[in-house]
Backbone as a ProteinNet text record, in pm:
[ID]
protein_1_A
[PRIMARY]
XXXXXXXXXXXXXXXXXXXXXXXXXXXXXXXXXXXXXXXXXXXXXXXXXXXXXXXXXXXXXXXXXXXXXXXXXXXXXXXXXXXXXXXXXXXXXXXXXXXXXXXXXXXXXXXXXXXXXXXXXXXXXXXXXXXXXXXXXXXXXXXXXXXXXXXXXXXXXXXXXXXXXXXXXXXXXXXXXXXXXXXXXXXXXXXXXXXXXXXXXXXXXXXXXXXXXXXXXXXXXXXXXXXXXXXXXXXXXXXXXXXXXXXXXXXXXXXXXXXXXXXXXXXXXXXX
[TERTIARY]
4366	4394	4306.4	4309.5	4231.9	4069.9	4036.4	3877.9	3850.8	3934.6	3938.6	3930.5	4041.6	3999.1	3891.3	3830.4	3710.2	3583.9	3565.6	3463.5	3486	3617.8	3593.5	3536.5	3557.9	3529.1	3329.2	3352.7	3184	3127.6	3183.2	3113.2	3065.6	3176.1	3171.3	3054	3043.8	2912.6	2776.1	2772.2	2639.9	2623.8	2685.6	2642.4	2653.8	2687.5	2670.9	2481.5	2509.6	2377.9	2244.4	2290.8	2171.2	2174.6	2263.6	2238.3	2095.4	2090.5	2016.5	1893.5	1904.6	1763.6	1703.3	1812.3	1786.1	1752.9	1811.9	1764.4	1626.7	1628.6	1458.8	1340.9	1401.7	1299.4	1282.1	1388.3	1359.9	1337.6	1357.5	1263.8	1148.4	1105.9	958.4	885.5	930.7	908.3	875.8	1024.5	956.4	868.1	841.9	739.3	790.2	948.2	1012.9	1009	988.8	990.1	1133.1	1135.3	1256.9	1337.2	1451.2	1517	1589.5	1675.4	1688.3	1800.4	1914.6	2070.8	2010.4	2127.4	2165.6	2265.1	2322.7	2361.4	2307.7	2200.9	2075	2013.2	1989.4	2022.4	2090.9	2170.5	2218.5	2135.7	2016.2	1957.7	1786.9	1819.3	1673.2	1729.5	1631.4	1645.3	1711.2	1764	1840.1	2015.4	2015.4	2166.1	2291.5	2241.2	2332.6	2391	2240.2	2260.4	2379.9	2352	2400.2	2593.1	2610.3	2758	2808.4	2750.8	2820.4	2849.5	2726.7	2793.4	2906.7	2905	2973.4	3131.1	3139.4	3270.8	3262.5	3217.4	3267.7	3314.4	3214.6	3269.7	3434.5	3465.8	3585.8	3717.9	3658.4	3753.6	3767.7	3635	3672.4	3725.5	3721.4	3806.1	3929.6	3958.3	4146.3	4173.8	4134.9	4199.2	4136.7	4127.4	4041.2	4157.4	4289.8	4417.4	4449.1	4453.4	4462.9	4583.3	4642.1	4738.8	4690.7	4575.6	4532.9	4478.7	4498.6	4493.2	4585.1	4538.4	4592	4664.1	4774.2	4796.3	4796.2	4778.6	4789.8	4878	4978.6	5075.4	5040.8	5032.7	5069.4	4917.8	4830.2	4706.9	4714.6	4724.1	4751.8	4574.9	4646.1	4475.5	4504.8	4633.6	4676.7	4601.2	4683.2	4664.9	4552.6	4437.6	4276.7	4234.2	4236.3	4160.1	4179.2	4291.7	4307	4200.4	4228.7	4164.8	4032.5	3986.9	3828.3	3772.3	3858.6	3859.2	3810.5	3929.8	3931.6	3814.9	3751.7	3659.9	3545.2	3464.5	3377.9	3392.2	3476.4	3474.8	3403.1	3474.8	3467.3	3331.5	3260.6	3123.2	3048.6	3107.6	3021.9	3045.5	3164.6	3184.2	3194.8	3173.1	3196.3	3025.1	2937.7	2779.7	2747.9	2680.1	2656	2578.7	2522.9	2483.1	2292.8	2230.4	2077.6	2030.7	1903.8	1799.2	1742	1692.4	1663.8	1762.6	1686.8	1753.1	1836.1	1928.6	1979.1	2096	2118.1	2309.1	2429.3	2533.3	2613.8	2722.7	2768.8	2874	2986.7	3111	3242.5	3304.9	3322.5	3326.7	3248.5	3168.3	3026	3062.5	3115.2	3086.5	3211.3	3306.6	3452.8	3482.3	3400.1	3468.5	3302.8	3206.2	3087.3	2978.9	2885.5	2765.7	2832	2883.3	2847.8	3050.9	3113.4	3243.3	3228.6	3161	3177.2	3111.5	2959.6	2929	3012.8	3118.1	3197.6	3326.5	3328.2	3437.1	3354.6	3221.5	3180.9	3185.9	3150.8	3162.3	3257.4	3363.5	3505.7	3523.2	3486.9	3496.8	3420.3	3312.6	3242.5	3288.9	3337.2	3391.5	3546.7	3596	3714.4	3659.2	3581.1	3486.2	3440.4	3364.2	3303.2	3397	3500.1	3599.4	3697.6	3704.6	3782.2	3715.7	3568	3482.7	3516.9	3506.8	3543	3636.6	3772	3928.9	3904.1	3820.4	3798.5	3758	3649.2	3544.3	3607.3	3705.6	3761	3882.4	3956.5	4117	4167.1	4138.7	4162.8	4127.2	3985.4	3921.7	3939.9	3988.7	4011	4094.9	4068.5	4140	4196.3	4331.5	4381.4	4415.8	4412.4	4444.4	4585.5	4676.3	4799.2	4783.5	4687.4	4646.2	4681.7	4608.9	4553.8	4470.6	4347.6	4271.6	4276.3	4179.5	4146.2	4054.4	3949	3805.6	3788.8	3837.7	3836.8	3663.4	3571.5	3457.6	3383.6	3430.1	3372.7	3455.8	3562	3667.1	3581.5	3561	3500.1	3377.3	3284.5	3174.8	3196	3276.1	3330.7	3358.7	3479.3	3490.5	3391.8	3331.1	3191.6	3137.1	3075.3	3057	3083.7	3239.3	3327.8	3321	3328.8	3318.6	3207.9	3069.2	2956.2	2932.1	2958.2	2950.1	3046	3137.3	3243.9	3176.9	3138.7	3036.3	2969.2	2863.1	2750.3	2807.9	2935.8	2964.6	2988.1	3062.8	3079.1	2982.3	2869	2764.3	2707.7	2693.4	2619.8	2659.6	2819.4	2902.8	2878.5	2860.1	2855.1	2658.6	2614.8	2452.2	2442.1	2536.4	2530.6	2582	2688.3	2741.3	2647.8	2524.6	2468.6	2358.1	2345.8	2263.4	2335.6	2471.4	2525.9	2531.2	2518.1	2561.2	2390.9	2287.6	2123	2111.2	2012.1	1962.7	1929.9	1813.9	1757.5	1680.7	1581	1466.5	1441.1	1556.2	1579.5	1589.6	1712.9	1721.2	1631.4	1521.8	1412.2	1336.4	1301.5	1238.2	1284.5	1430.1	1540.6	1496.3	1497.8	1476.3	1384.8	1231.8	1140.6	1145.6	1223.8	1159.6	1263.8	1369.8	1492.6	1582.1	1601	1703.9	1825.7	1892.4	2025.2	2056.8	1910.9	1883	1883.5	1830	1818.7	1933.9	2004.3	2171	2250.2	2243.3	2375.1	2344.4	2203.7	2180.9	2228.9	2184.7	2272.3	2403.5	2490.8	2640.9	2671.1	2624.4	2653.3	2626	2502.5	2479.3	2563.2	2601	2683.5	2795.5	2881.1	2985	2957.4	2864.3	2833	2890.9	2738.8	2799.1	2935.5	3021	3134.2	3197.7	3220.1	3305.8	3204.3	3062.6	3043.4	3092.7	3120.8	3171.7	3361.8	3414.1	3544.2	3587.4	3473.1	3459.3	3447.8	3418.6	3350.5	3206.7	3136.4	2983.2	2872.9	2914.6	2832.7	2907.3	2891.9	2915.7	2965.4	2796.9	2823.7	2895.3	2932	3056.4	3183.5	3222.2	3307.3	3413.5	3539.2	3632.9	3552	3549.2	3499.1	3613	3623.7	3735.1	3756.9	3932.4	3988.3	4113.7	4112.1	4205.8	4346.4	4455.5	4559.2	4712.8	4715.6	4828.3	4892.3	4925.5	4984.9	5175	5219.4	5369.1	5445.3	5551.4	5577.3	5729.1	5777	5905.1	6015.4	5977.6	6107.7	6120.6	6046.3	6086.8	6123.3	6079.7	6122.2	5963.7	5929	5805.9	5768.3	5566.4	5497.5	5495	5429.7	5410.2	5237.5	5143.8	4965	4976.2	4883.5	4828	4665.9	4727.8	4535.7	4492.6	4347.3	4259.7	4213.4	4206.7	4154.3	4048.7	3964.3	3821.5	3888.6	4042.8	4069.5	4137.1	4209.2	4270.6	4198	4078.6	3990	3930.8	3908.8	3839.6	3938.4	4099.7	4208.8	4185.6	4177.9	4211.9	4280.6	4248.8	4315.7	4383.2	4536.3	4566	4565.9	4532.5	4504.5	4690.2	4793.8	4896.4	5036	5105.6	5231.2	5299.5	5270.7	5385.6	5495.6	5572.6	5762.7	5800.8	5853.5	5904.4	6010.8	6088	6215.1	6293.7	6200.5	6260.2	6315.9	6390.9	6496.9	6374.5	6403.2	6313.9	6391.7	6339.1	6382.1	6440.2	6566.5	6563.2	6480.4	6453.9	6378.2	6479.1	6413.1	6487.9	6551	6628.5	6703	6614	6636.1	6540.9	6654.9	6568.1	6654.8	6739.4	6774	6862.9	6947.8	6966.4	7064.9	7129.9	7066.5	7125.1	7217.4	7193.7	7258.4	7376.7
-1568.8	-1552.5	-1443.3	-1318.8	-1193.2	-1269.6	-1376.6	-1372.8	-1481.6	-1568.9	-1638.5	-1590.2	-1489.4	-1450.1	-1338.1	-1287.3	-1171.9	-1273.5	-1426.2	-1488.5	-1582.1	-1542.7	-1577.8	-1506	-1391.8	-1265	-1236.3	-1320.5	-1208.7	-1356.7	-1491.2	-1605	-1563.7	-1559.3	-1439.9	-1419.5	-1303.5	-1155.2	-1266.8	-1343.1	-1411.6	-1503.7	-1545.2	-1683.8	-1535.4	-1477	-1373.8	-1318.5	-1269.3	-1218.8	-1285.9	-1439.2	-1544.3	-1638.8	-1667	-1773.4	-1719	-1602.8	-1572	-1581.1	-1535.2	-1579.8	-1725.5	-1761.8	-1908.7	-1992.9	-1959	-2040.3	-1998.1	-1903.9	-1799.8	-1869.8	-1905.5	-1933.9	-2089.2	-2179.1	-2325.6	-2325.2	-2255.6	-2294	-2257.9	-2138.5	-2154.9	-2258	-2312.4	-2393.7	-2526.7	-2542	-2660.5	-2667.6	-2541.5	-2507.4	-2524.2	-2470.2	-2452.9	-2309.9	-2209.6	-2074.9	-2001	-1917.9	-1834	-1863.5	-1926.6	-1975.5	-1867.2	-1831.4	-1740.1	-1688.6	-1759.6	-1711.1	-1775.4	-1740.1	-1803.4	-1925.5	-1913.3	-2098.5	-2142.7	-2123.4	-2201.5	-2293.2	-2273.5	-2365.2	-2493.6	-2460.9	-2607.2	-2706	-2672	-2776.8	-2797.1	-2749.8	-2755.4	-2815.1	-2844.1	-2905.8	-2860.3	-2737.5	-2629.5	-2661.9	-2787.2	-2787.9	-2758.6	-2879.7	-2925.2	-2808.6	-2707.9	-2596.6	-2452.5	-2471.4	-2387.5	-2424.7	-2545.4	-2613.8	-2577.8	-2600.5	-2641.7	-2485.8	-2370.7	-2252.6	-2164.5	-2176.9	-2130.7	-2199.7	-2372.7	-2378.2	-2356.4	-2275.3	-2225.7	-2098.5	-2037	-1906.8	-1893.9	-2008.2	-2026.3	-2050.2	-2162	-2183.8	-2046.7	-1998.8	-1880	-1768.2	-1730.6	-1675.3	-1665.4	-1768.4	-1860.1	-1799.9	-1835.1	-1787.6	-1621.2	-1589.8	-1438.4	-1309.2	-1392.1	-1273.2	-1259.5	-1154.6	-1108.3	-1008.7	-988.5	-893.2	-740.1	-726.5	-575.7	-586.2	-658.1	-701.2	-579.5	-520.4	-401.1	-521.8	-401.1	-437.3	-325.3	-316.1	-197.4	-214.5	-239.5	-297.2	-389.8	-463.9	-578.4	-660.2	-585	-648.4	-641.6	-767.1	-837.6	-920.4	-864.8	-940.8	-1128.4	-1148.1	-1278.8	-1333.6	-1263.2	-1295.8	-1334.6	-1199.7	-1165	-1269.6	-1270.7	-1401.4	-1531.8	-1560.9	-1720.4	-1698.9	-1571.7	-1596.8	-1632.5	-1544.7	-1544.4	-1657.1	-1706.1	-1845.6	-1961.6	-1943.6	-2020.2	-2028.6	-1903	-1830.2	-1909.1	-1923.3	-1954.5	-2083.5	-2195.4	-2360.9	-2350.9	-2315.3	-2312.5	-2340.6	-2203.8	-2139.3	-2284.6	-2331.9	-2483.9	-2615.8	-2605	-2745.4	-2757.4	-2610.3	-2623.3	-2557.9	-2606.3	-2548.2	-2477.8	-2399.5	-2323.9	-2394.6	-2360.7	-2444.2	-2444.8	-2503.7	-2548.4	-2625.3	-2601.8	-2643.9	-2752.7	-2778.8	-2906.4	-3011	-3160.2	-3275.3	-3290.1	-3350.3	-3319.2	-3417.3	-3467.5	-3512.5	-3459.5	-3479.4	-3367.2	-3413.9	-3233	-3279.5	-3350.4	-3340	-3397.6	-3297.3	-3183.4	-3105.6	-3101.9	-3076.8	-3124.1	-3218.8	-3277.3	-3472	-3414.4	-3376.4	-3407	-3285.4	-3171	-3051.1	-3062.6	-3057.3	-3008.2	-2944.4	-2901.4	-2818.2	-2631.7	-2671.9	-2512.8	-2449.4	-2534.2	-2497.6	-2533.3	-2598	-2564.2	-2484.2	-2390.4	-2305.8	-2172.3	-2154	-2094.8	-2065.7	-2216.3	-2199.1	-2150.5	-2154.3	-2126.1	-2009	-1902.7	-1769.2	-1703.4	-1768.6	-1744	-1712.7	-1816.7	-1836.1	-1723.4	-1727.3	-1577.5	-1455.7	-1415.3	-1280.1	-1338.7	-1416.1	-1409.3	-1372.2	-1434.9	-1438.1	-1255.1	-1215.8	-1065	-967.5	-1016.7	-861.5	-892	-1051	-1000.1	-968.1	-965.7	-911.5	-768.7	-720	-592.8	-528.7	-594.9	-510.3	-562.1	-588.6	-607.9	-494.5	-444.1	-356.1	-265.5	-199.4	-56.4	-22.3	-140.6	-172.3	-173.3	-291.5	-383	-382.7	-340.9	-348.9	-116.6	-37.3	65.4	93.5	190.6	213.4	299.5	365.8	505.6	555.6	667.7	676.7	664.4	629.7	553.1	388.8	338.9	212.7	157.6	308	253.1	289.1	319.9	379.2	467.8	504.8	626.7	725.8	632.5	673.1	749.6	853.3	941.4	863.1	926.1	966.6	800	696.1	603.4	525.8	522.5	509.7	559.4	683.5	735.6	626.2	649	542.4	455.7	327.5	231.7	235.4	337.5	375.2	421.2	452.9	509.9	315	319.8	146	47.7	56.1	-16.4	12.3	194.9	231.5	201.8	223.7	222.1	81.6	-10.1	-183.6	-238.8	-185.2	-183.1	-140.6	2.5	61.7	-43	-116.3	-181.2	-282.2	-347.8	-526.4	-444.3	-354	-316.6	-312.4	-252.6	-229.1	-360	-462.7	-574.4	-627.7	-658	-715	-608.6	-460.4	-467.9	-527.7	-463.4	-544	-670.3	-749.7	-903.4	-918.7	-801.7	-789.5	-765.5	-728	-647.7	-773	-850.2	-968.4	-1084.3	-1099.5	-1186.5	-1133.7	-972.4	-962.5	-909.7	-968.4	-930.3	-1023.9	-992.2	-1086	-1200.7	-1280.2	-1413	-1352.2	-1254.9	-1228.8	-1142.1	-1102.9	-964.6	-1048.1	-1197.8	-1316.3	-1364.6	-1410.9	-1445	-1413	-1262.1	-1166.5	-1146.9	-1149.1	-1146	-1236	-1373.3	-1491.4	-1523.8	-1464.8	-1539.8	-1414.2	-1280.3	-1186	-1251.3	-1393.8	-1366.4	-1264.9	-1203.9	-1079.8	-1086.5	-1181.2	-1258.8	-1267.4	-1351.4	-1392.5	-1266.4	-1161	-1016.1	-973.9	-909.3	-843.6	-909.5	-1058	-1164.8	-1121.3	-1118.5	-1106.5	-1013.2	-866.8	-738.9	-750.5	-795.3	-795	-868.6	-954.4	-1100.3	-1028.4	-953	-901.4	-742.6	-717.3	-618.4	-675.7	-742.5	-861.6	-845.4	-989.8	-991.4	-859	-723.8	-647.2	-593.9	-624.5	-542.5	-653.7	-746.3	-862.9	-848.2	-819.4	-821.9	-699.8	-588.8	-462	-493.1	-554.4	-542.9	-676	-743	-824.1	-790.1	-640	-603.6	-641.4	-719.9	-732.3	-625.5	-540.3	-419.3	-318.4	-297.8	-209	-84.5	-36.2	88.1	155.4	61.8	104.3	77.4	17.7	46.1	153.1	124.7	258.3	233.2	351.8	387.6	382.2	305.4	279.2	437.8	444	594	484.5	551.4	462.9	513.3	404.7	431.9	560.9	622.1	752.4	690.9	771.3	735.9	745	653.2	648.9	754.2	874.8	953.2	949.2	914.8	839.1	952.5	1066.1	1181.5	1126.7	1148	1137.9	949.9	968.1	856.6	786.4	661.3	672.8	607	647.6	689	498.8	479.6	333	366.2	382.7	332.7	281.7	321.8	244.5	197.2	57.1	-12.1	-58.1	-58.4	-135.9	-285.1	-344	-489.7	-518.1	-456	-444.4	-414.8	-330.1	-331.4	-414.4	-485.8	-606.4	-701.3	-730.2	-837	-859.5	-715.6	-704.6	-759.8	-721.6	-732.6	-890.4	-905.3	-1061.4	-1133.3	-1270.7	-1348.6	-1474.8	-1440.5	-1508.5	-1677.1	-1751.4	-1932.7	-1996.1	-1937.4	-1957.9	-1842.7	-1822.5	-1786.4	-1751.8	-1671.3	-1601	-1569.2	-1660.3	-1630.4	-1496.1	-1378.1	-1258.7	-1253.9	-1361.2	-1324.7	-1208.2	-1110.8	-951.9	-884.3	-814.9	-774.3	-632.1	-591	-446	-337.4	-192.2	-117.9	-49.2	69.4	147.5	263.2	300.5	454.2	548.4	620.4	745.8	878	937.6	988.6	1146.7	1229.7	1326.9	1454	1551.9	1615.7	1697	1720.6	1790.8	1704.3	1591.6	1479.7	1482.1	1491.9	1480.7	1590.8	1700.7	1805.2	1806.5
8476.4	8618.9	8679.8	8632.3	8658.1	8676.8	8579.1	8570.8	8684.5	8762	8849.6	8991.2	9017.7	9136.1	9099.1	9017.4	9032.2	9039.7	8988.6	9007.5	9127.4	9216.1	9349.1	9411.5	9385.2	9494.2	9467.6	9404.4	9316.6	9416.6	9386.8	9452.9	9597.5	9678.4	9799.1	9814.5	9748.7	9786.6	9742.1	9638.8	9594.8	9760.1	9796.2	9904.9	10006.2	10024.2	10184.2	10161.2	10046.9	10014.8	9990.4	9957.3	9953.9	10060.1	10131.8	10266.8	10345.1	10417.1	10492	10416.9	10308.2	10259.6	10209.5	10190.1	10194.1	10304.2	10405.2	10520.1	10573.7	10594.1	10598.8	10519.4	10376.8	10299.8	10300.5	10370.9	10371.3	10510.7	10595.4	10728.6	10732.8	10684.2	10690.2	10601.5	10451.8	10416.1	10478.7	10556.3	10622.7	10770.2	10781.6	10900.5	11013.6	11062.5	11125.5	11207.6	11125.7	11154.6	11156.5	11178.7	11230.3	11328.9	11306.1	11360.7	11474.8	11588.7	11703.1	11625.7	11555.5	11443.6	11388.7	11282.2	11165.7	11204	11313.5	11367.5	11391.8	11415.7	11492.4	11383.7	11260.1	11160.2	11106.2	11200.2	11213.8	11269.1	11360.7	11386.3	11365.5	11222.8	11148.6	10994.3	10912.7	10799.7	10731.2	10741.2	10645.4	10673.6	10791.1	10802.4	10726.3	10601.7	10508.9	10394.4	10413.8	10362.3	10424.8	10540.6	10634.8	10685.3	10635.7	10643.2	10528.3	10416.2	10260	10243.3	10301.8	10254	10327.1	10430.4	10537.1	10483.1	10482.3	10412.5	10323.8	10204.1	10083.7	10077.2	10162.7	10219	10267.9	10350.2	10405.4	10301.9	10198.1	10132.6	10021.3	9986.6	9853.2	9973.6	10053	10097.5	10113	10138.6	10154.5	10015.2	9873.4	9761.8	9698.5	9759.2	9743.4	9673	9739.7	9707.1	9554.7	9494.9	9400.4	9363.2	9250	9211.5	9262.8	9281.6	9302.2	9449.2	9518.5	9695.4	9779.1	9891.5	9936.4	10071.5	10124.6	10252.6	10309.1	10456.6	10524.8	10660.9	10664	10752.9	10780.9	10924	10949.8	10893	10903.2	10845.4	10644.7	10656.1	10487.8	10441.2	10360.8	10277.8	10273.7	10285.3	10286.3	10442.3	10557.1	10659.5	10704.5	10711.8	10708.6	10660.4	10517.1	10455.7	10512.9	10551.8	10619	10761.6	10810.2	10953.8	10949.4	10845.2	10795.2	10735	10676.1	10566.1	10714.3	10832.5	10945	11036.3	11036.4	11107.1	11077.8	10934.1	10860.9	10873.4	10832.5	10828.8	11013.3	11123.8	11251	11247.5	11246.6	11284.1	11190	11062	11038.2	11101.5	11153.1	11190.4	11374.3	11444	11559.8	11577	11617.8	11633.7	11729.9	11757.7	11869.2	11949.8	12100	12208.6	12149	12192.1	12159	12288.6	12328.3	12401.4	12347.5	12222.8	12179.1	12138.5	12187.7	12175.2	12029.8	12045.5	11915	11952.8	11854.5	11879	11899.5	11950.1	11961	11863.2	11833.1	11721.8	11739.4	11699.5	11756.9	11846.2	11817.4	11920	12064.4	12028.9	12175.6	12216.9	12149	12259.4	12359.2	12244.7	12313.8	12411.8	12420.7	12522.1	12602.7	12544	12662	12556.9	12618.2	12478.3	12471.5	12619.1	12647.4	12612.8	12652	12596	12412.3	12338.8	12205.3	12164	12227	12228.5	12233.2	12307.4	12354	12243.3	12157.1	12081.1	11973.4	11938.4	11806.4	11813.2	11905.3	11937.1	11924.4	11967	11909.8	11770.3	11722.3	11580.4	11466.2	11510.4	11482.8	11490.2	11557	11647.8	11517.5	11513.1	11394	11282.4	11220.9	11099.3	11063.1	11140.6	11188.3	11174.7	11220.6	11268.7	11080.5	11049.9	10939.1	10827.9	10819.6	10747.9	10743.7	10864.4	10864.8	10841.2	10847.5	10794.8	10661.9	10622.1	10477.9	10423.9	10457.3	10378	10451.9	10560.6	10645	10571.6	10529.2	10523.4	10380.8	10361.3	10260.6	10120.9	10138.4	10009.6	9983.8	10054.4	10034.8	9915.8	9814.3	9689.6	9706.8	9636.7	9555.5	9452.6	9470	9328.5	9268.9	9354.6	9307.7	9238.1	9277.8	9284.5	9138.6	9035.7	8895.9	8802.5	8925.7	8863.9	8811	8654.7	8595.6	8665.2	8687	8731.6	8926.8	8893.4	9061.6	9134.7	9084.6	9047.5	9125.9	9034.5	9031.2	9169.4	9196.2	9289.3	9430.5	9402.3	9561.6	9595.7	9522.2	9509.4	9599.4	9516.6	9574.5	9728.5	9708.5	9877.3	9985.2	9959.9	10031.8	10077.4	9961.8	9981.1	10061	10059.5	10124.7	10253.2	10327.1	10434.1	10509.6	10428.2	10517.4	10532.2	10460.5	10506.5	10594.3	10605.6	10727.8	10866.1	10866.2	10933.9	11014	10891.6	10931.3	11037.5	10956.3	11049.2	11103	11206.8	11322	11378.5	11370.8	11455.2	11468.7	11389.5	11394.4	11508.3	11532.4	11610.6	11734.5	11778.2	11862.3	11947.7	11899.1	11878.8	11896.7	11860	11917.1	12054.6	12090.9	12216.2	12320.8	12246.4	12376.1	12421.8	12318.4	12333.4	12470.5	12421.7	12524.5	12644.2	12709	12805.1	12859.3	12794	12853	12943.6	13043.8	13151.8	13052.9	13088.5	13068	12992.1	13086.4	13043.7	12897	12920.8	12773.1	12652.6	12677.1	12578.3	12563.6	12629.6	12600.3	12486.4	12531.8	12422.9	12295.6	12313.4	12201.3	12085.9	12184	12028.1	12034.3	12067.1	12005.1	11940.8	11864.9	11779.8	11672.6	11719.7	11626	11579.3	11714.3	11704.7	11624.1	11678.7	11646.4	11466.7	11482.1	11307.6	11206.4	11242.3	11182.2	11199.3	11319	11304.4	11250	11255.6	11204.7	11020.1	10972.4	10824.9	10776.7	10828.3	10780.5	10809.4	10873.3	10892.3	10784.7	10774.2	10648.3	10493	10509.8	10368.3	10331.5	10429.2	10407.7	10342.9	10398	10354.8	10217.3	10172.4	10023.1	9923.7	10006.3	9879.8	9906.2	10006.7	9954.7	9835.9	9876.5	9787.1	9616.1	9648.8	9442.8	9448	9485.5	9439.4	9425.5	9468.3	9516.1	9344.1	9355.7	9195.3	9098	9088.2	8980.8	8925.3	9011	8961.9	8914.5	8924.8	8918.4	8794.5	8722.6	8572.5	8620.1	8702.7	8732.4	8822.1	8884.4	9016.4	8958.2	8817.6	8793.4	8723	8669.3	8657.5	8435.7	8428.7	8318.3	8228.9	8109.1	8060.2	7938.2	7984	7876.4	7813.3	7649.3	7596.3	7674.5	7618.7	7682.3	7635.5	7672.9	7670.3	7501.7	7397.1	7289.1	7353.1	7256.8	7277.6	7211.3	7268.3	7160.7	7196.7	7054.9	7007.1	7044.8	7022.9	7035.9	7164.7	7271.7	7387.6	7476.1	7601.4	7653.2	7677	7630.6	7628.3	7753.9	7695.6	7835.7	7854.2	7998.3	8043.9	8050.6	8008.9	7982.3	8107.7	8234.4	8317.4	8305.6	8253.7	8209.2	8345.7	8394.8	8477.2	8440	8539.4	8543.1	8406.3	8438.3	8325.5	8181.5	8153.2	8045.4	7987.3	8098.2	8076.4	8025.7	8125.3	8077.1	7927.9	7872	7747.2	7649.8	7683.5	7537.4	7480.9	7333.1	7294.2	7358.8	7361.2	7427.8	7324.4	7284.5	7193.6	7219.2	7144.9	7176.5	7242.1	7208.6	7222.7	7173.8	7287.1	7254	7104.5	7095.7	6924.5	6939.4	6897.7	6918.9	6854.1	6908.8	6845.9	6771.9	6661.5	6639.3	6555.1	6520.8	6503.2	6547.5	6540.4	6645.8	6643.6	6778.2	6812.6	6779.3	6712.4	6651.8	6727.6	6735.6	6869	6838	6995.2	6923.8	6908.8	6817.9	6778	6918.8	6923	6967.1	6983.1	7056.9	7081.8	7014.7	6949.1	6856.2	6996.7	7068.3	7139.6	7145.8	7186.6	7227.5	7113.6	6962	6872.9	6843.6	6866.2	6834.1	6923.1
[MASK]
++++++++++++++++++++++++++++++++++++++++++++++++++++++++++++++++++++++++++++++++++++++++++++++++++++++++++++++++++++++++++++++++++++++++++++++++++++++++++++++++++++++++++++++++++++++++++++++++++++++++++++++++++++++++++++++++++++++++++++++++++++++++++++++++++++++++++++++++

């Protein structure tokens, strides 16, 4: 179970961190150029590419929740993730508005270019912001949590903060795009403004989710064996980490215990 959701989460950060370069690298391939976004992809050869990841994004998000998943009041890692999960299918299946001829999607046909434009934006701005109570919120550790590792913990957090950081700024930077004259948009997308802020917000993403996976060794909690049991007294409970969990044998099946368990011994004062 543990190695399921950490190779969801790690899936995550790999497609945040390789879409943009993937589409980059099959549009110029196909001598398309730099597309104005990364939605804008949708209407170059890179489509099929630009759908399949976006809903995977959506769906490994939806199952992203884990035993070691934070909440921070009303914002739940349950909640977030569906929105985000919701956010992502959207931004693939609802397209943003385009100047070239093109077919329109099912959305387009059925509301207008410029009202499903409108909804894809929506959809983004969901996507964006729950990126962000991710890496501000969510993905934040303590040291109640579990961890051994102070040291390696801060790290993380630092991590987590400054990629939080980033999607904020990305998102407001895209703000400033929608509210430019013509002429400023103009300039905007033939430099592919859009395409550049949307990538760093997105690749920020990535690395928080391979860090929050454990993909990285060195960002993780440095394993200390666990506290010995001492019988006079009342014994200790070992708090193990994920990574130590992961390492223990994994027996092929269930071993029935029928020994009766010993009691522990009595602490010499009680006795007296």
């Amino acid at each position: 179970m543990i190695s399921s959701y950490l190779t969801i989460r790690q899936s995550l950060g790999y497609i945040g961190l390789a879409l943009p370069v993937v589409l980059l690298a099959g549009g110029l391939a196909a001598n398309e150029g730099i597309a104005a976004s990364i939605s804008h992809y949708y209407y170059t050869s890179m489509q099929d590419v630009f759908v399949g990841a976006l809903c995977a994004i959506g769906v490994f998000l939806m199952g992203s929740w884990g035993p070691d998943s934070h909440d921070a009041g009303p914002i739940t890692h349950k909640r977030i993730s569906r929105v985000g999960g919701v956010g992502a299918i959207g931004l693939a299946l609802v397209p943003t508005h385009t100047d070239k001829p093109f077919d329109c999607s099912f959305v387009q046909c059925a509301t207008g270019m410029q009202t499903g434009s409108d909804i894809h934006h929506v959809f983004a701005g969901l996507f964006f912001l729950s990126m962000a109570l991710f890496c501000l919120f969510l993905f934040y550790e303590r040291p109640e949590d579990g961890h051994s590792d102070a040291e390696r913990m801060g790290l993380r957090n630092r991590v987590y903060k400054i990629s939080g950081a980033v999607i904020l700024t990305a998102m407001a930077a895209l703000y400033t795009y929608r509210i430019s004259s013509p002429e400023t948009k103009a300039v905007m997308d033939a430099n592919s403004y859009q395409f550049w802020i949307e990538s760093i917000g997105v690749w920020a993403f990535g690395l928080c989710w391979l860090v929050k996976g454990h993909a990285f060794a060195a960002l993780n909690d440095r394993e200390t064996p666990p506290e010995a049991v001492n019988l006079d007294c009342e014994p200790s409970r070992p708090k193990l980490t994920l990574a130590y969990a992961r390492a223990l044998p994994k027996l092929p099946h269930a071993i029935p215990v029928r020994a009766p368990v010993p009691a522990l011994r009595k602490p010499a004062h009680r006795r007296a």
